[in-house]
Amino acid sequence: MEEDILILQNEAGKCEEDVYLLLHYICNTFTTAQTGHISDSDVGQLQTEDARNKWGKQFAESFLEEPLRDLDNLLSNLNKNIKEDNRIATDPFMRLLVEREASEEVNLDKLEDIPIVWRYKSPITLDHLKKTLEDHAQHSDFKILRMFLKEERHLKVIRSVPNIIKLQRLLISCYQDKLDGSDTFLIKEAIKKDPKSDLKELVNNFLEAWDCVREDIAAFTFPTPRGEVQLSNEECKKITMEDHIGYLLPTFQDRGLCSYALLYFLLQKQNTFLKEYCKERRCQYSDLPVVHLKDLTSLHLITFHPTTDILPLIMANCQYTFEIDKGTRQEYIFADLENQLIDRFLFSKSVISWSSLSEFPLMTYACERTNAIVFRELRKRVKQEPLASEVFKKIFDSESTYPDIKTSLKNLDIAISFLKSVGGDINMSLESYLSQTLQIQNPLPVLKVDQKYIN
């Protein structure tokens, strides 16, 4: 109930007392009014989703649309009716409750002592600003301010990007090649294992960011090496400390897709917003500074906190006036507020770029560490020399027997394992490394297999 009241406060831009008064009015209306409307039997029983939707539409048309159309005048009249209710005059407690005791003198130097000053005070909030802008300003005005407020719930999460990347890299360094995809290792267990680090704070920051955008991520398409994918509604569930650590370890499939998707979504959100911002400002998107993903810092991002950064700006650009017996009035200086938002949070922000998806932090589980993956990574790190077709044919002809192939592959696997762990001399051939460093006798039955570089 309290959460529902809070939602109504934010949407209507009214104080708690006004929301309760509105609810009383609506309840009184549908319990006493005779609309004469007859619904189908299936609608009245609410047994199907379609029936429930029809009932909700009929209820809104009958009892909600009219009071919400002119809410300010309605609340003003209701408060006036309460004040003039003769039943209150005989009850001292009710007179005090609705503040009907008039002050004989009004001291302008001590307005804070007058109860009526604080009655039905509408709060200055981000939601109130949104509603006021929507109701009172022309839709062609303040386009950047409107765009900012519309995307605010996503933009505020961008400040978490550095912590998300830090968490991903920290977890990858701890669990790369050590975890199996089938392990039942929970997030809380990882935090308990390393209580002195800032892991808990980073995880909490990740979970808050995920909870803010997970519903929108469900409708977003993400690129992977195997094509574009989309998370299902089940995969976009709320993540808690009781869930598998895999939700925090970025991969292109399974649980880890959530972690990768969150980072990709936020990076794309900044780029998309800056593109729309340039369109409204009539400037070139290509002229904006560009930062590579690996060099990204908070300075390149649209970073702000709604409470500590945005709310002070709103209050600084709000004229809050009070008149005795007329109540309070709030007027926002939209033009100044828009300019300050641009200067503080949008000016000189960067477009984020990456040349390939491999530049994103990615987790590799122990079960995925096959020879094919190891060779692919070694190929990136080790200079490759082309092999002539004649040499290739000689090697293939020499390896015509299965025992030689098996021996070569076994020794090659041993060499790869050592190279991964301790490295080696870049000028030493593979055969020399096996025979001299690892002391394997006749490691490669075919001596033509001779790699110049091993590290």
Coordinates of C-alpha atoms in Angstrom, one line a residue:
M1 CA 0.0 0.0 0.0
E2 CA 2.8 2.5 0.9
E3 CA 4.6 1.7 -2.3
D4 CA 1.4 2.3 -4.3
I5 CA 0.8 5.6 -2.6
L6 CA 4.4 6.6 -3.4
I7 CA 3.9 5.7 -7.1
L8 CA 0.8 7.9 -7.2
Q9 CA 2.6 10.7 -5.5
N10 CA 5.4 10.6 -8.1
E11 CA 3.0 10.3 -11.1
A12 CA 0.6 13.0 -10.0
G13 CA 3.2 15.3 -8.5
K14 CA 1.2 15.7 -5.3
C15 CA 1.8 15.4 -1.6
E16 CA 0.7 12.4 0.4
E17 CA -2.4 14.2 1.8
D18 CA -3.6 15.1 -1.6
V19 CA -3.2 11.5 -2.9
Y20 CA -5.3 10.1 0.0
L21 CA -7.9 12.8 -0.6
L22 CA -8.0 11.8 -4.3
L23 CA -8.4 8.1 -3.4
H24 CA -11.3 8.9 -1.0
Y25 CA -13.0 10.8 -3.8
I26 CA -12.6 8.0 -6.3
C27 CA -13.8 5.4 -3.8
N28 CA -16.8 7.5 -2.9
T29 CA -17.6 8.0 -6.6
F30 CA -17.7 4.4 -7.7
T31 CA -19.6 3.3 -4.5
T32 CA -22.3 5.9 -4.9
A33 CA -22.6 6.7 -8.6
Q34 CA -24.9 4.8 -10.9
T35 CA -23.3 4.7 -14.3
G36 CA -26.0 2.5 -15.8
H37 CA -23.3 0.6 -17.7
I38 CA -23.8 -3.2 -18.0
S39 CA -20.8 -5.3 -18.7
D40 CA -20.6 -8.7 -20.2
S41 CA -20.5 -11.6 -17.8
D42 CA -17.0 -12.6 -18.7
V43 CA -15.8 -9.1 -18.0
G44 CA -17.5 -9.0 -14.6
Q45 CA -15.9 -12.3 -13.5
L46 CA -12.4 -11.2 -14.5
Q47 CA -11.5 -14.8 -15.4
T48 CA -9.3 -14.1 -18.5
E49 CA -6.7 -11.5 -19.2
D50 CA -8.8 -10.0 -22.0
A51 CA -11.7 -9.6 -19.5
R52 CA -9.5 -7.9 -16.9
N53 CA -8.1 -5.5 -19.5
K54 CA -11.7 -4.6 -20.6
W55 CA -12.8 -4.1 -17.0
G56 CA -9.7 -1.9 -16.3
K57 CA -10.5 0.2 -19.4
Q58 CA -14.1 0.6 -18.5
F59 CA -13.2 1.6 -14.9
A60 CA -10.7 4.2 -16.0
E61 CA -13.3 5.7 -18.4
S62 CA -16.0 5.8 -15.8
F63 CA -14.2 6.9 -12.7
L64 CA -10.6 8.1 -13.4
E65 CA -10.5 10.2 -16.5
E66 CA -12.7 13.0 -15.3
P67 CA -11.1 13.7 -11.9
L68 CA -7.6 13.4 -13.4
R69 CA -8.4 15.8 -16.3
D70 CA -8.4 18.8 -13.9
L71 CA -6.8 17.4 -10.8
D72 CA -5.6 20.8 -9.3
N73 CA -9.1 22.3 -9.3
L74 CA -10.6 19.1 -8.0
L75 CA -8.3 19.0 -5.0
S76 CA -8.8 22.7 -4.4
N77 CA -12.6 22.2 -4.2
L78 CA -12.3 19.1 -2.0
N79 CA -10.1 20.9 0.5
K80 CA -12.5 23.8 0.5
N81 CA -15.4 21.5 1.2
I82 CA -13.5 19.9 4.1
K83 CA -12.8 23.4 5.5
E84 CA -16.4 24.5 5.2
D85 CA -17.8 21.3 6.7
N86 CA -20.1 22.3 9.6
R87 CA -19.4 19.0 11.4
I88 CA -15.8 20.1 12.0
A89 CA -16.9 23.3 13.8
T90 CA -18.1 21.4 16.9
D91 CA -15.0 19.2 17.2
P92 CA -11.8 21.0 18.4
F93 CA -9.6 18.1 17.4
M94 CA -10.9 18.1 13.8
R95 CA -10.6 21.9 13.7
L96 CA -6.9 21.6 14.6
L97 CA -6.4 18.7 12.2
V98 CA -7.7 20.6 9.1
E99 CA -6.1 23.8 10.5
R100 CA -9.3 25.9 10.6
E101 CA -8.0 27.9 13.5
A102 CA -7.3 31.3 11.9
S103 CA -4.3 33.3 13.1
E104 CA -5.1 36.7 14.5
E105 CA -1.8 38.1 13.3
V106 CA 0.5 37.0 10.5
N107 CA 4.1 37.7 11.3
L108 CA 5.9 37.8 7.9
D109 CA 9.2 37.2 9.6
K110 CA 8.1 33.9 11.1
L111 CA 6.0 32.3 8.3
E112 CA 7.4 28.9 9.2
D113 CA 5.4 29.0 12.4
I114 CA 2.1 29.3 10.6
P115 CA 0.6 25.8 10.0
I116 CA -1.2 26.8 6.7
V117 CA 2.2 27.6 5.1
W118 CA 3.1 23.9 5.2
R119 CA -0.3 22.5 4.3
Y120 CA -0.5 20.5 1.1
K121 CA 3.0 21.4 0.1
S122 CA 3.8 19.8 -3.3
P123 CA 7.4 18.4 -3.2
I124 CA 10.1 19.6 -5.6
T125 CA 11.2 16.3 -7.2
L126 CA 12.4 15.0 -10.6
D127 CA 9.0 13.5 -11.2
H128 CA 7.2 16.7 -10.4
L129 CA 9.5 18.5 -12.9
K130 CA 8.7 16.0 -15.6
K131 CA 4.9 16.3 -15.0
T132 CA 5.1 20.1 -15.0
L133 CA 7.1 20.2 -18.2
E134 CA 4.7 17.9 -19.8
D135 CA 1.6 19.9 -18.7
H136 CA 2.7 23.5 -19.1
A137 CA 5.3 23.8 -21.7
Q138 CA 5.0 23.6 -25.5
H139 CA 6.2 20.3 -26.9
S140 CA 8.4 22.1 -29.4
D141 CA 10.3 23.8 -26.6
F142 CA 13.2 22.5 -24.5
K143 CA 13.7 19.4 -26.6
I144 CA 17.1 18.5 -25.0
L145 CA 15.6 18.9 -21.5
R146 CA 12.7 16.6 -22.5
M147 CA 15.0 14.1 -24.1
F148 CA 17.2 14.1 -21.0
L149 CA 14.3 13.6 -18.6
K150 CA 12.9 10.9 -20.8
E151 CA 16.1 8.9 -20.8
E152 CA 17.1 9.8 -17.2
R153 CA 16.4 6.4 -15.7
H154 CA 18.9 4.9 -18.1
L155 CA 21.4 7.7 -18.2
K156 CA 21.8 7.7 -14.4
V157 CA 23.1 4.1 -14.6
I158 CA 25.9 4.9 -17.0
R159 CA 27.9 6.2 -14.0
S160 CA 28.2 2.5 -13.0
V161 CA 30.1 1.5 -16.2
P162 CA 33.6 1.8 -14.7
N163 CA 32.6 -0.3 -11.7
I164 CA 31.0 -2.9 -13.9
I165 CA 34.1 -3.2 -16.0
K166 CA 36.3 -3.3 -12.9
L167 CA 34.1 -6.1 -11.4
Q168 CA 34.2 -8.1 -14.6
R169 CA 37.9 -8.0 -14.9
L170 CA 38.4 -8.7 -11.2
L171 CA 36.2 -11.8 -11.3
I172 CA 37.8 -13.0 -14.6
S173 CA 41.3 -12.7 -13.1
C174 CA 40.1 -14.8 -10.1
Y175 CA 38.1 -17.5 -11.9
Q176 CA 39.4 -17.7 -15.4
D177 CA 40.0 -21.4 -16.3
K178 CA 39.2 -22.3 -12.7
L179 CA 35.4 -22.6 -12.7
D180 CA 33.4 -25.1 -14.6
G181 CA 30.1 -24.0 -16.0
S182 CA 28.3 -26.6 -14.0
D183 CA 29.7 -25.5 -10.6
T184 CA 27.1 -24.3 -8.1
F185 CA 29.2 -21.3 -6.9
L186 CA 27.0 -18.4 -5.6
I187 CA 27.7 -14.7 -5.6
K188 CA 27.5 -14.5 -1.8
E189 CA 30.2 -17.3 -1.6
A190 CA 32.5 -15.3 -3.8
I191 CA 32.1 -12.3 -1.5
K192 CA 32.6 -14.4 1.6
K193 CA 35.8 -15.8 0.1
D194 CA 37.3 -12.4 -0.2
P195 CA 35.7 -10.1 2.5
K196 CA 38.5 -7.5 2.7
S197 CA 38.3 -6.4 -1.0
D198 CA 35.8 -4.0 -2.5
L199 CA 34.1 -6.9 -4.2
K200 CA 30.9 -6.5 -2.2
E201 CA 30.5 -2.9 -3.1
L202 CA 31.2 -3.6 -6.8
V203 CA 28.6 -6.4 -6.8
N204 CA 26.0 -4.3 -5.2
N205 CA 26.6 -1.6 -7.8
F206 CA 26.2 -4.1 -10.5
L207 CA 23.0 -5.5 -9.1
E208 CA 21.5 -2.0 -8.7
A209 CA 22.4 -1.1 -12.3
W210 CA 21.0 -4.4 -13.6
D211 CA 17.7 -3.9 -11.7
C212 CA 17.3 -0.4 -13.2
V213 CA 17.5 -1.5 -16.9
R214 CA 16.8 -5.3 -17.0
E215 CA 13.2 -4.8 -18.3
D216 CA 14.4 -2.7 -21.2
I217 CA 17.3 -5.1 -21.9
A218 CA 14.7 -7.8 -22.6
A219 CA 13.7 -5.8 -25.7
F220 CA 17.3 -5.1 -26.8
T221 CA 19.3 -7.1 -29.4
F222 CA 23.0 -7.8 -28.8
P223 CA 25.7 -8.8 -31.3
T224 CA 27.8 -12.0 -30.6
P225 CA 30.3 -13.9 -32.7
R226 CA 27.5 -16.3 -33.6
G227 CA 25.0 -13.5 -34.6
E228 CA 22.5 -11.3 -32.8
V229 CA 20.8 -12.6 -29.7
Q230 CA 18.0 -11.3 -27.4
L231 CA 17.6 -12.1 -23.7
S232 CA 14.3 -13.7 -22.8
N233 CA 12.1 -12.3 -20.0
E234 CA 13.1 -15.2 -17.8
E235 CA 16.8 -14.4 -18.3
C236 CA 16.1 -10.7 -17.3
K237 CA 15.1 -11.7 -13.8
K238 CA 16.2 -9.9 -10.7
I239 CA 19.7 -11.0 -9.7
T240 CA 20.4 -11.5 -6.0
M241 CA 23.3 -12.7 -3.8
E242 CA 21.7 -16.1 -3.9
D243 CA 22.2 -16.5 -7.6
H244 CA 25.1 -18.2 -9.5
I245 CA 28.3 -16.2 -9.9
G246 CA 28.0 -16.8 -13.6
Y247 CA 25.5 -14.0 -13.9
L248 CA 28.4 -11.6 -13.2
L249 CA 31.0 -13.3 -15.5
P250 CA 30.5 -11.9 -19.0
T251 CA 30.2 -14.5 -21.8
F252 CA 28.3 -14.7 -25.1
Q253 CA 25.9 -17.3 -23.9
D254 CA 24.0 -18.8 -20.9
R255 CA 24.1 -16.8 -17.6
G256 CA 27.1 -14.7 -18.5
L257 CA 25.1 -13.1 -21.4
C258 CA 23.4 -10.9 -18.7
S259 CA 26.7 -9.3 -17.7
Y260 CA 27.9 -8.7 -21.2
A261 CA 24.4 -7.4 -22.2
L262 CA 24.4 -4.9 -19.3
L263 CA 27.7 -3.4 -20.3
Y264 CA 26.9 -3.3 -24.0
F265 CA 23.5 -1.8 -23.4
L266 CA 24.9 1.1 -21.3
L267 CA 27.7 1.9 -23.8
Q268 CA 25.2 1.9 -26.6
K269 CA 22.8 4.1 -24.6
Q270 CA 25.4 6.8 -24.3
N271 CA 26.3 6.7 -28.0
T272 CA 22.7 6.7 -29.0
F273 CA 21.8 9.6 -26.7
L274 CA 24.8 11.7 -27.9
K275 CA 23.7 11.1 -31.5
E276 CA 20.2 12.4 -30.7
Y277 CA 21.7 15.3 -28.7
C278 CA 23.8 16.3 -31.7
K279 CA 20.7 16.2 -33.9
E280 CA 18.8 18.6 -31.7
R281 CA 21.8 20.9 -31.2
R282 CA 22.4 20.8 -35.0
C283 CA 26.0 19.8 -34.6
Q284 CA 28.0 16.9 -36.1
Y285 CA 28.1 13.6 -34.2
S286 CA 31.4 12.9 -36.0
D287 CA 33.0 16.0 -34.3
L288 CA 32.5 14.6 -30.8
P289 CA 35.6 13.1 -29.1
V290 CA 36.0 9.4 -29.4
V291 CA 37.4 7.1 -26.7
H292 CA 38.4 3.5 -27.1
L293 CA 36.7 1.0 -24.7
K294 CA 40.1 0.0 -23.1
D295 CA 40.8 3.7 -22.3
L296 CA 37.4 4.5 -20.9
T297 CA 37.1 6.5 -17.7
S298 CA 34.4 8.3 -15.8
L299 CA 35.4 11.6 -17.5
H300 CA 34.2 10.3 -20.8
L301 CA 30.8 9.2 -19.5
I302 CA 27.5 11.0 -18.8
T303 CA 27.7 10.6 -15.1
F304 CA 25.3 12.0 -12.5
H305 CA 23.3 11.1 -9.4
P306 CA 19.6 12.1 -9.4
T307 CA 19.6 13.2 -5.8
T308 CA 23.0 14.8 -5.3
D309 CA 23.5 16.2 -8.8
I310 CA 20.1 16.8 -10.6
L311 CA 17.9 17.7 -7.6
P312 CA 20.0 20.7 -6.5
L313 CA 19.9 22.0 -10.1
I314 CA 16.1 21.7 -10.1
M315 CA 15.7 23.5 -6.8
A316 CA 18.1 26.3 -8.0
N317 CA 15.9 26.8 -11.0
C318 CA 12.5 26.6 -9.3
Q319 CA 10.6 29.7 -8.0
Y320 CA 8.6 28.6 -5.0
T321 CA 6.1 31.2 -3.8
F322 CA 3.4 31.2 -1.2
E323 CA 0.4 33.4 -0.7
I324 CA -1.9 33.3 2.4
D325 CA -5.2 31.6 1.6
K326 CA -4.0 30.8 -1.9
G327 CA -1.4 28.2 -1.2
T328 CA 1.9 27.5 -2.9
R329 CA 3.0 27.8 -6.5
Q330 CA 6.0 26.3 -8.2
E331 CA 7.4 27.6 -11.4
Y332 CA 10.5 26.1 -13.1
I333 CA 12.9 28.1 -15.2
F334 CA 13.2 25.5 -18.0
A335 CA 15.6 27.4 -20.2
D336 CA 18.2 27.9 -17.5
L337 CA 17.9 24.3 -16.3
E338 CA 18.4 22.9 -19.8
N339 CA 21.5 25.0 -20.3
Q340 CA 23.0 23.9 -17.0
L341 CA 22.3 20.3 -17.7
I342 CA 24.1 20.6 -21.1
D343 CA 27.1 22.4 -19.5
R344 CA 27.5 20.0 -16.6
F345 CA 26.6 16.6 -17.9
L346 CA 26.7 16.6 -21.7
F347 CA 29.4 19.0 -22.9
S348 CA 32.6 17.2 -24.2
K349 CA 31.3 13.7 -23.5
S350 CA 32.8 11.0 -25.7
V351 CA 31.6 8.5 -28.2
I352 CA 32.7 5.0 -27.1
S353 CA 34.2 2.8 -29.8
W354 CA 35.5 -0.8 -30.1
S355 CA 36.9 -2.6 -33.1
S356 CA 35.6 -6.1 -32.2
L357 CA 33.6 -7.8 -29.5
S358 CA 36.8 -9.5 -28.2
E359 CA 37.7 -6.2 -26.6
F360 CA 34.9 -6.7 -24.1
P361 CA 35.9 -8.5 -20.9
L362 CA 35.1 -12.2 -21.4
M363 CA 35.2 -15.2 -19.2
T364 CA 36.5 -18.6 -20.3
Y365 CA 35.4 -21.6 -18.2
A366 CA 37.7 -24.6 -17.7
C367 CA 35.5 -26.9 -19.7
E368 CA 35.8 -24.5 -22.7
R369 CA 39.6 -24.5 -22.7
T370 CA 40.1 -26.8 -25.6
N371 CA 43.1 -27.1 -27.9
A372 CA 41.3 -25.2 -30.6
I373 CA 40.8 -22.2 -28.2
V374 CA 44.3 -22.3 -27.0
F375 CA 45.7 -22.4 -30.5
R376 CA 43.5 -19.5 -31.5
E377 CA 44.8 -17.4 -28.5
L378 CA 48.4 -18.4 -29.3
R379 CA 48.0 -17.4 -32.9
K380 CA 47.2 -13.9 -31.7
R381 CA 50.2 -13.7 -29.4
V382 CA 52.8 -15.6 -31.5
K383 CA 54.1 -14.5 -34.9
Q384 CA 53.1 -17.0 -37.5
E385 CA 55.2 -18.0 -40.5
P386 CA 53.6 -19.3 -43.7
L387 CA 54.1 -23.0 -44.5
A388 CA 54.9 -23.9 -48.1
S389 CA 52.7 -26.6 -49.6
E390 CA 55.7 -28.8 -50.3
V391 CA 56.7 -28.7 -46.6
F392 CA 53.1 -29.3 -45.5
K393 CA 52.9 -32.4 -47.8
K394 CA 56.2 -33.8 -46.4
I395 CA 54.9 -33.4 -42.8
F396 CA 51.6 -35.0 -43.7
D397 CA 53.4 -37.9 -45.4
S398 CA 55.7 -38.4 -42.5
E399 CA 52.8 -38.5 -40.0
S400 CA 51.1 -41.3 -41.8
T401 CA 51.0 -43.6 -38.8
Y402 CA 48.7 -43.1 -35.9
P403 CA 51.2 -43.7 -33.0
D404 CA 53.4 -40.8 -34.3
I405 CA 50.4 -38.5 -34.5
K406 CA 49.3 -39.4 -31.0
T407 CA 52.8 -38.9 -29.6
S408 CA 53.2 -35.5 -31.3
L409 CA 49.8 -34.3 -30.1
K410 CA 50.4 -35.4 -26.5
N411 CA 53.8 -33.7 -26.3
L412 CA 52.4 -30.6 -28.0
D413 CA 49.7 -30.5 -25.4
I414 CA 52.3 -30.6 -22.6
A415 CA 54.3 -27.8 -24.3
I416 CA 51.2 -25.6 -24.5
S417 CA 50.4 -26.1 -20.9
F418 CA 53.9 -25.0 -19.8
L419 CA 53.9 -22.1 -22.2
K420 CA 50.6 -20.8 -20.8
S421 CA 52.0 -21.0 -17.3
V422 CA 55.7 -19.9 -17.5
G423 CA 56.3 -18.8 -21.1
G424 CA 59.5 -19.5 -22.9
D425 CA 62.4 -18.2 -25.0
I426 CA 61.1 -16.4 -28.1
N427 CA 64.1 -17.6 -30.2
M428 CA 63.9 -21.3 -29.2
S429 CA 62.3 -23.7 -31.6
L430 CA 59.5 -25.9 -30.4
E431 CA 61.5 -29.1 -30.8
S432 CA 64.4 -27.6 -28.7
Y433 CA 61.9 -26.5 -26.0
L434 CA 60.5 -30.0 -25.7
S435 CA 63.8 -31.8 -25.7
Q436 CA 66.0 -29.4 -23.8
T437 CA 63.7 -27.5 -21.5
L438 CA 61.1 -30.1 -20.8
Q439 CA 63.6 -33.0 -21.2
I440 CA 61.3 -35.1 -23.4
Q441 CA 63.1 -37.7 -25.5
N442 CA 62.2 -37.7 -29.2
P443 CA 59.3 -35.3 -28.5
L444 CA 58.3 -35.0 -32.2
P445 CA 58.8 -38.0 -34.3
V446 CA 58.8 -35.7 -37.4
L447 CA 61.7 -33.3 -37.0
K448 CA 60.3 -31.1 -39.8
V449 CA 57.7 -29.8 -37.3
D450 CA 59.9 -26.9 -36.2
Q451 CA 58.2 -23.6 -35.1
K452 CA 60.6 -20.7 -35.0
Y453 CA 58.6 -18.8 -32.3
I454 CA 57.1 -20.4 -29.2
N455 CA 56.0 -17.4 -27.0

